Amino acid sequence: MNEVVEPVATGVITGGWPYIIGAYGLTWAGLLAFLTRAVLLGRARPPESP
Amino acid sequence: MGSEGAAADRLLSWDRVSLVIGLLLLIVGHYQGLFVAPAEAMMGDVGRILYVHVPTAWACMLVYTACFVFAGLALWSGKGKWDAAMEASAEVGVLYNALLLIQGSLWARPTWGVFWTWDPRLTTSAIVLVLFVGVLVLRRVITEPERRLNLGSIAAVLAYAGVPIVYFSVKWWRTLHQPFSSPATVSDSFITPLRLAAFGMIFLGIGLIGLRWRALRREVERELSAPALPAALPTLELGQRGPGGAA
């Protein structure tokens, strides 16, 4: 006789804030890191032409 | 550079305005998405990743499209300014694409149970990221400016062929990923933060492209305007004696 298996994935997903903070935090970190790099490279003096 | 260079810099001055607008829109959109909008019915709070993930995806596609257009203009005109714009937009596209995959992985874990699966949407997005990283690497290894312009632009056009495949992957194949997202497919209460964050990412992308374009343009135009080295320099063969009789 086959055993009846109750579905387990029911209801609303609870918690998840570590994932939310990770997604937003890493996004802002990446954007600000790229922005900082772009500003610094923009200010760098080009090498003198020979 | 003289007055022409100063005029070009003035033309590029919109990048800072766009950056500020983008950052402000993104801050307000993310604040609303995190603390004002209601939790999603099935996903609960984790559904709030929508307001960072979907705008990044839309902006990423637009930035790659800009890269494709700049590559075409560079190939057509041979001008360094379009070559620099192509590289700048490829850099921002790679940034957005990488962020997109990270956000997606962090959303997939609580909803699908895994950080990564070889789903068509995820796989094609990762392939496009690798292709555009390849474009940037190719540009780094080619030192001759005109050759770099031509080969880099051709590579960018070829890499862009993957972008429509990413877009239509949720329609063409069976996939875990949800279908196309738009304001028409989400609840009214989600639309405002989604729009704010989307325009924020787009304006920020324009600003970042402008910032990088400004710096890269100086380098590329200086290289393209430098006098070419002679094709072949006179060489002394081993053992041949110079004018003074020394070997």
mmCIF file of C-alpha atoms in Angstrom:
data_model
loop_
_atom_site.group_PDB
_atom_site.id
_atom_site.type_symbol
_atom_site.label_atom_id
_atom_site.label_comp_id
_atom_site.label_asym_id
_atom_site.label_seq_id
_atom_site.Cartn_x
_atom_site.Cartn_y
_atom_site.Cartn_z
ATOM 1 C CA MET A 1 0.000 0.000 0.000
ATOM 2 C CA ASN A 2 1.379 3.387 -0.953
ATOM 3 C CA GLU A 3 2.015 5.767 1.890
ATOM 4 C CA VAL A 4 0.203 9.063 1.587
ATOM 5 C CA VAL A 5 2.661 11.944 1.630
ATOM 6 C CA GLU A 6 1.421 15.287 2.814
ATOM 7 C CA PRO A 7 2.662 18.288 0.846
ATOM 8 C CA VAL A 8 5.182 20.267 2.830
ATOM 9 C CA ALA A 9 5.469 23.452 0.799
ATOM 10 C CA THR A 10 2.305 25.127 1.969
ATOM 11 C CA GLY A 11 1.685 28.619 3.230
ATOM 12 C CA VAL A 12 3.705 31.781 3.129
ATOM 13 C CA ILE A 13 7.506 31.696 3.196
ATOM 14 C CA THR A 14 8.528 33.170 6.510
ATOM 15 C CA GLY A 15 11.757 34.876 7.448
ATOM 16 C CA GLY A 16 14.076 35.609 4.586
ATOM 17 C CA TRP A 17 15.444 38.902 5.919
ATOM 18 C CA PRO A 18 19.075 37.708 5.783
ATOM 19 C CA TYR A 19 18.566 37.090 2.046
ATOM 20 C CA ILE A 20 16.855 40.459 1.588
ATOM 21 C CA ILE A 21 19.644 42.295 3.439
ATOM 22 C CA GLY A 22 22.230 40.338 1.437
ATOM 23 C CA ALA A 23 20.614 41.192 -1.912
ATOM 24 C CA TYR A 24 20.217 44.903 -1.158
ATOM 25 C CA GLY A 25 23.527 45.172 0.701
ATOM 26 C CA LEU A 26 25.610 43.517 -2.014
ATOM 27 C CA THR A 27 23.849 45.564 -4.703
ATOM 28 C CA TRP A 28 24.627 48.855 -2.978
ATOM 29 C CA ALA A 29 28.175 47.705 -2.211
ATOM 30 C CA GLY A 30 28.742 46.824 -5.867
ATOM 31 C CA LEU A 31 27.239 50.050 -7.183
ATOM 32 C CA LEU A 32 29.195 52.264 -4.777
ATOM 33 C CA ALA A 33 32.442 50.352 -5.400
ATOM 34 C CA PHE A 34 32.039 50.833 -9.171
ATOM 35 C CA LEU A 35 31.152 54.508 -8.678
ATOM 36 C CA THR A 36 34.236 55.062 -6.512
ATOM 37 C CA ARG A 37 36.459 53.321 -9.058
ATOM 38 C CA ALA A 38 34.956 55.396 -11.904
ATOM 39 C CA VAL A 39 35.533 58.666 -10.004
ATOM 40 C CA LEU A 40 39.122 57.746 -9.092
ATOM 41 C CA LEU A 41 39.977 56.632 -12.640
ATOM 42 C CA GLY A 42 38.373 59.801 -13.988
ATOM 43 C CA ARG A 43 40.630 61.933 -11.810
ATOM 44 C CA ALA A 44 43.823 60.015 -12.645
ATOM 45 C CA ARG A 45 46.222 61.947 -14.882
ATOM 46 C CA PRO A 46 46.832 60.273 -18.242
ATOM 47 C CA PRO A 47 50.459 59.263 -18.893
ATOM 48 C CA GLU A 48 52.481 61.808 -20.853
ATOM 49 C CA SER A 49 52.766 61.117 -24.565
ATOM 50 C CA PRO A 50 56.299 60.304 -25.704
ATOM 51 C CA MET B 1 42.799 68.871 -25.875
ATOM 52 C CA GLY B 2 42.093 72.620 -26.121
ATOM 53 C CA SER B 3 38.618 74.137 -26.560
ATOM 54 C CA GLU B 4 37.310 71.115 -28.477
ATOM 55 C CA GLY B 5 38.128 68.831 -25.562
ATOM 56 C CA ALA B 6 36.538 71.259 -23.097
ATOM 57 C CA ALA B 7 33.384 71.379 -25.232
ATOM 58 C CA ALA B 8 33.252 67.573 -25.267
ATOM 59 C CA ASP B 9 33.597 67.544 -21.477
ATOM 60 C CA ARG B 10 30.726 70.027 -21.201
ATOM 61 C CA LEU B 11 28.591 67.755 -23.372
ATOM 62 C CA LEU B 12 29.324 64.913 -20.959
ATOM 63 C CA SER B 13 28.419 66.971 -17.893
ATOM 64 C CA TRP B 14 24.954 65.363 -17.764
ATOM 65 C CA ASP B 15 26.479 62.247 -16.249
ATOM 66 C CA ARG B 16 26.708 63.821 -12.778
ATOM 67 C CA VAL B 17 23.093 65.041 -12.886
ATOM 68 C CA SER B 18 21.974 61.576 -13.963
ATOM 69 C CA LEU B 19 24.008 59.983 -11.159
ATOM 70 C CA VAL B 20 22.374 62.149 -8.486
ATOM 71 C CA ILE B 21 18.856 61.565 -9.884
ATOM 72 C CA GLY B 22 19.542 57.820 -10.099
ATOM 73 C CA LEU B 23 20.848 57.553 -6.544
ATOM 74 C CA LEU B 24 17.898 59.537 -5.142
ATOM 75 C CA LEU B 25 15.309 57.481 -7.035
ATOM 76 C CA LEU B 26 17.009 54.262 -5.977
ATOM 77 C CA ILE B 27 17.101 55.267 -2.286
ATOM 78 C CA VAL B 28 13.397 56.217 -2.293
ATOM 79 C CA GLY B 29 12.390 53.135 -4.339
ATOM 80 C CA HIS B 30 14.314 50.745 -2.107
ATOM 81 C CA TYR B 31 12.994 52.401 1.061
ATOM 82 C CA GLN B 32 9.418 52.021 -0.208
ATOM 83 C CA GLY B 33 10.046 48.457 -1.340
ATOM 84 C CA LEU B 34 11.568 47.444 1.996
ATOM 85 C CA PHE B 35 9.388 49.324 4.485
ATOM 86 C CA VAL B 36 6.225 50.688 2.825
ATOM 87 C CA ALA B 37 5.004 48.137 0.253
ATOM 88 C CA PRO B 38 3.081 45.137 1.631
ATOM 89 C CA ALA B 39 4.658 41.687 1.804
ATOM 90 C CA GLU B 40 3.961 39.423 -1.187
ATOM 91 C CA ALA B 41 1.085 36.962 -0.637
ATOM 92 C CA MET B 42 3.049 33.711 -1.071
ATOM 93 C CA MET B 43 6.695 34.709 -0.713
ATOM 94 C CA GLY B 44 6.186 36.968 2.299
ATOM 95 C CA ASP B 45 8.929 39.486 2.999
ATOM 96 C CA VAL B 46 11.464 37.737 0.776
ATOM 97 C CA GLY B 47 9.383 38.945 -2.189
ATOM 98 C CA ARG B 48 10.839 42.414 -1.472
ATOM 99 C CA ILE B 49 13.931 41.331 -3.432
ATOM 100 C CA LEU B 50 11.668 42.094 -6.421
ATOM 101 C CA TYR B 51 12.422 45.832 -6.035
ATOM 102 C CA VAL B 52 16.150 45.355 -6.463
ATOM 103 C CA HIS B 53 16.241 42.353 -8.828
ATOM 104 C CA VAL B 54 13.720 43.299 -11.524
ATOM 105 C CA PRO B 55 14.976 46.925 -11.947
ATOM 106 C CA THR B 56 18.532 45.596 -12.254
ATOM 107 C CA ALA B 57 17.386 43.183 -14.965
ATOM 108 C CA TRP B 58 15.580 45.879 -16.969
ATOM 109 C CA ALA B 59 18.475 48.327 -16.654
ATOM 110 C CA CYS B 60 21.003 45.616 -17.550
ATOM 111 C CA MET B 61 19.189 44.871 -20.830
ATOM 112 C CA LEU B 62 19.067 48.596 -21.686
ATOM 113 C CA VAL B 63 22.769 49.064 -20.906
ATOM 114 C CA TYR B 64 23.699 46.080 -23.084
ATOM 115 C CA THR B 65 21.505 47.513 -25.853
ATOM 116 C CA ALA B 66 23.369 50.832 -25.556
ATOM 117 C CA CYS B 67 26.640 48.887 -25.781
ATOM 118 C CA PHE B 68 25.407 47.214 -28.983
ATOM 119 C CA VAL B 69 24.476 50.601 -30.501
ATOM 120 C CA PHE B 70 27.840 52.146 -29.530
ATOM 121 C CA ALA B 71 29.671 49.145 -31.002
ATOM 122 C CA GLY B 72 27.780 49.639 -34.265
ATOM 123 C CA LEU B 73 28.604 53.363 -34.302
ATOM 124 C CA ALA B 74 32.276 52.615 -33.581
ATOM 125 C CA LEU B 75 32.452 50.101 -36.435
ATOM 126 C CA TRP B 76 30.620 52.452 -38.824
ATOM 127 C CA SER B 77 32.551 55.635 -37.999
ATOM 128 C CA GLY B 78 35.876 54.323 -36.676
ATOM 129 C CA LYS B 79 35.788 57.110 -34.084
ATOM 130 C CA GLY B 80 37.389 56.692 -30.698
ATOM 131 C CA LYS B 81 34.540 58.364 -28.821
ATOM 132 C CA TRP B 82 32.128 55.552 -29.757
ATOM 133 C CA ASP B 83 34.780 52.949 -28.979
ATOM 134 C CA ALA B 84 35.147 54.472 -25.487
ATOM 135 C CA ALA B 85 31.352 54.580 -25.056
ATOM 136 C CA MET B 86 31.153 50.911 -26.027
ATOM 137 C CA GLU B 87 33.744 49.926 -23.424
ATOM 138 C CA ALA B 88 32.095 52.106 -20.739
ATOM 139 C CA SER B 89 28.675 50.567 -21.334
ATOM 140 C CA ALA B 90 30.117 47.037 -21.437
ATOM 141 C CA GLU B 91 31.677 47.661 -18.000
ATOM 142 C CA VAL B 92 28.368 48.876 -16.530
ATOM 143 C CA GLY B 93 26.516 45.991 -18.216
ATOM 144 C CA VAL B 94 28.894 43.476 -16.626
ATOM 145 C CA LEU B 95 28.386 45.149 -13.223
ATOM 146 C CA TYR B 96 24.581 44.986 -13.514
ATOM 147 C CA ASN B 97 24.666 41.447 -14.854
ATOM 148 C CA ALA B 98 26.859 40.236 -11.970
ATOM 149 C CA LEU B 99 24.593 41.973 -9.423
ATOM 150 C CA LEU B 100 21.580 40.409 -11.143
ATOM 151 C CA LEU B 101 22.957 36.886 -10.717
ATOM 152 C CA ILE B 102 23.875 37.504 -7.059
ATOM 153 C CA GLN B 103 20.413 38.913 -6.264
ATOM 154 C CA GLY B 104 18.762 36.053 -8.138
ATOM 155 C CA SER B 105 20.749 33.448 -6.209
ATOM 156 C CA LEU B 106 19.798 35.054 -2.894
ATOM 157 C CA TRP B 107 16.139 35.066 -3.957
ATOM 158 C CA ALA B 108 16.250 31.503 -5.269
ATOM 159 C CA ARG B 109 17.502 29.955 -2.015
ATOM 160 C CA PRO B 110 14.409 30.670 0.135
ATOM 161 C CA THR B 111 11.913 30.261 -2.742
ATOM 162 C CA TRP B 112 13.324 27.415 -4.868
ATOM 163 C CA GLY B 113 15.493 25.793 -2.194
ATOM 164 C CA VAL B 114 18.786 26.241 -4.072
ATOM 165 C CA PHE B 115 21.160 29.121 -4.746
ATOM 166 C CA TRP B 116 21.722 28.005 -8.329
ATOM 167 C CA THR B 117 20.108 25.711 -10.866
ATOM 168 C CA TRP B 118 20.842 25.299 -14.567
ATOM 169 C CA ASP B 119 17.543 26.887 -15.502
ATOM 170 C CA PRO B 120 17.404 28.451 -19.017
ATOM 171 C CA ARG B 121 17.000 32.047 -17.732
ATOM 172 C CA LEU B 122 19.831 31.697 -15.219
ATOM 173 C CA THR B 123 22.125 29.849 -17.601
ATOM 174 C CA THR B 124 21.661 32.278 -20.501
ATOM 175 C CA SER B 125 22.191 35.249 -18.136
ATOM 176 C CA ALA B 126 25.455 33.708 -16.930
ATOM 177 C CA ILE B 127 26.574 33.046 -20.525
ATOM 178 C CA VAL B 128 25.934 36.677 -21.500
ATOM 179 C CA LEU B 129 27.961 37.823 -18.486
ATOM 180 C CA VAL B 130 30.886 35.621 -19.566
ATOM 181 C CA LEU B 131 30.605 36.906 -23.160
ATOM 182 C CA PHE B 132 30.780 40.579 -22.120
ATOM 183 C CA VAL B 133 33.631 39.873 -19.689
ATOM 184 C CA GLY B 134 35.308 38.344 -22.755
ATOM 185 C CA VAL B 135 34.743 41.592 -24.689
ATOM 186 C CA LEU B 136 36.487 43.579 -21.935
ATOM 187 C CA VAL B 137 39.358 41.077 -21.698
ATOM 188 C CA LEU B 138 39.788 41.149 -25.490
ATOM 189 C CA ARG B 139 40.075 44.931 -25.379
ATOM 190 C CA ARG B 140 42.738 44.697 -22.673
ATOM 191 C CA VAL B 141 44.956 42.296 -24.619
ATOM 192 C CA ILE B 142 44.874 44.185 -27.942
ATOM 193 C CA THR B 143 47.266 47.143 -27.774
ATOM 194 C CA GLU B 144 46.847 48.505 -31.315
ATOM 195 C CA PRO B 145 43.969 51.070 -31.050
ATOM 196 C CA GLU B 146 42.325 50.598 -34.473
ATOM 197 C CA ARG B 147 42.459 46.804 -34.247
ATOM 198 C CA ARG B 148 41.049 47.003 -30.712
ATOM 199 C CA LEU B 149 38.191 49.211 -31.917
ATOM 200 C CA ASN B 150 37.260 46.832 -34.730
ATOM 201 C CA LEU B 151 37.654 43.498 -32.933
ATOM 202 C CA GLY B 152 36.196 44.803 -29.659
ATOM 203 C CA SER B 153 33.123 46.168 -31.421
ATOM 204 C CA ILE B 154 32.588 42.978 -33.432
ATOM 205 C CA ALA B 155 32.886 40.943 -30.214
ATOM 206 C CA ALA B 156 30.341 43.218 -28.481
ATOM 207 C CA VAL B 157 27.863 42.833 -31.359
ATOM 208 C CA LEU B 158 28.250 39.044 -31.218
ATOM 209 C CA ALA B 159 27.910 38.998 -27.410
ATOM 210 C CA TYR B 160 24.719 41.063 -27.652
ATOM 211 C CA ALA B 161 23.109 38.236 -29.629
ATOM 212 C CA GLY B 162 22.688 36.502 -26.268
ATOM 213 C CA VAL B 163 20.540 39.295 -24.782
ATOM 214 C CA PRO B 164 17.311 38.559 -26.722
ATOM 215 C CA ILE B 165 17.844 34.869 -25.924
ATOM 216 C CA VAL B 166 17.898 35.762 -22.204
ATOM 217 C CA TYR B 167 14.747 37.836 -22.642
ATOM 218 C CA PHE B 168 12.788 35.152 -24.473
ATOM 219 C CA SER B 169 14.215 32.183 -22.519
ATOM 220 C CA VAL B 170 11.217 32.164 -20.154
ATOM 221 C CA LYS B 171 8.918 31.871 -23.169
ATOM 222 C CA TRP B 172 10.879 29.406 -25.283
ATOM 223 C CA TRP B 173 11.766 26.837 -22.609
ATOM 224 C CA ARG B 174 10.217 25.279 -19.506
ATOM 225 C CA THR B 175 11.698 27.232 -16.653
ATOM 226 C CA LEU B 176 11.464 27.730 -12.898
ATOM 227 C CA HIS B 177 11.823 31.458 -13.444
ATOM 228 C CA GLN B 178 8.648 33.520 -13.621
ATOM 229 C CA PRO B 179 7.577 34.937 -17.009
ATOM 230 C CA PHE B 180 8.174 38.526 -18.126
ATOM 231 C CA SER B 181 7.696 41.062 -15.304
ATOM 232 C CA SER B 182 6.128 44.451 -15.948
ATOM 233 C CA PRO B 183 3.893 46.878 -14.039
ATOM 234 C CA ALA B 184 0.977 45.049 -15.687
ATOM 235 C CA THR B 185 1.962 41.733 -14.060
ATOM 236 C CA VAL B 186 2.286 42.933 -10.448
ATOM 237 C CA SER B 187 -0.127 44.248 -7.844
ATOM 238 C CA ASP B 188 -0.873 47.992 -7.858
ATOM 239 C CA SER B 189 0.746 48.420 -4.451
ATOM 240 C CA PHE B 190 4.065 47.141 -5.841
ATOM 241 C CA ILE B 191 4.177 49.403 -8.898
ATOM 242 C CA THR B 192 5.432 52.680 -7.378
ATOM 243 C CA PRO B 193 8.547 51.300 -5.633
ATOM 244 C CA LEU B 194 9.228 49.098 -8.667
ATOM 245 C CA ARG B 195 9.070 52.096 -11.039
ATOM 246 C CA LEU B 196 11.162 54.319 -8.769
ATOM 247 C CA ALA B 197 13.867 51.676 -8.426
ATOM 248 C CA ALA B 198 13.777 50.899 -12.160
ATOM 249 C CA PHE B 199 14.260 54.544 -13.185
ATOM 250 C CA GLY B 200 16.879 54.828 -10.436
ATOM 251 C CA MET B 201 18.914 51.959 -11.898
ATOM 252 C CA ILE B 202 18.543 53.374 -15.426
ATOM 253 C CA PHE B 203 19.618 56.926 -14.478
ATOM 254 C CA LEU B 204 22.435 55.537 -12.346
ATOM 255 C CA GLY B 205 23.551 53.394 -15.296
ATOM 256 C CA ILE B 206 23.567 56.436 -17.587
ATOM 257 C CA GLY B 207 25.629 58.329 -15.028
ATOM 258 C CA LEU B 208 28.111 55.487 -14.552
ATOM 259 C CA ILE B 209 28.501 55.068 -18.321
ATOM 260 C CA GLY B 210 29.099 58.817 -18.628
ATOM 261 C CA LEU B 211 31.733 58.818 -15.905
ATOM 262 C CA ARG B 212 33.648 55.913 -17.442
ATOM 263 C CA TRP B 213 33.133 57.250 -20.982
ATOM 264 C CA ARG B 214 34.723 60.558 -20.030
ATOM 265 C CA ALA B 215 37.887 58.862 -18.728
ATOM 266 C CA LEU B 216 38.131 56.200 -21.442
ATOM 267 C CA ARG B 217 37.546 58.732 -24.213
ATOM 268 C CA ARG B 218 40.654 60.676 -23.222
ATOM 269 C CA GLU B 219 42.754 57.498 -23.374
ATOM 270 C CA VAL B 220 41.291 56.143 -26.624
ATOM 271 C CA GLU B 221 41.448 59.447 -28.526
ATOM 272 C CA ARG B 222 45.024 60.067 -27.345
ATOM 273 C CA GLU B 223 46.042 56.620 -28.613
ATOM 274 C CA LEU B 224 44.234 57.006 -31.932
ATOM 275 C CA SER B 225 45.788 60.429 -32.554
ATOM 276 C CA ALA B 226 49.346 59.301 -31.648
ATOM 277 C CA PRO B 227 51.689 59.085 -34.669
ATOM 278 C CA ALA B 228 52.110 55.522 -35.898
ATOM 279 C CA LEU B 229 55.465 53.863 -35.393
ATOM 280 C CA PRO B 230 57.397 53.014 -38.565
ATOM 281 C CA ALA B 231 56.433 49.629 -39.910
ATOM 282 C CA ALA B 232 59.978 48.271 -39.790
ATOM 283 C CA LEU B 233 62.962 49.672 -37.962
ATOM 284 C CA PRO B 234 66.431 49.131 -39.463
ATOM 285 C CA THR B 235 68.052 46.242 -37.680
ATOM 286 C CA LEU B 236 71.616 45.116 -37.339
ATOM 287 C CA GLU B 237 72.213 41.462 -37.932
ATOM 288 C CA LEU B 238 74.311 39.587 -35.455
ATOM 289 C CA GLY B 239 77.937 39.742 -36.419
ATOM 290 C CA GLN B 240 77.452 42.772 -38.688
ATOM 291 C CA ARG B 241 79.941 45.514 -37.918
ATOM 292 C CA GLY B 242 78.822 49.052 -37.210
ATOM 293 C CA PRO B 243 80.533 52.193 -38.548
ATOM 294 C CA GLY B 244 83.135 52.172 -35.763
ATOM 295 C CA GLY B 245 84.081 48.593 -36.506
ATOM 296 C CA ALA B 246 82.506 47.207 -33.313
ATOM 297 C CA ALA B 247 80.291 44.154 -33.588
#
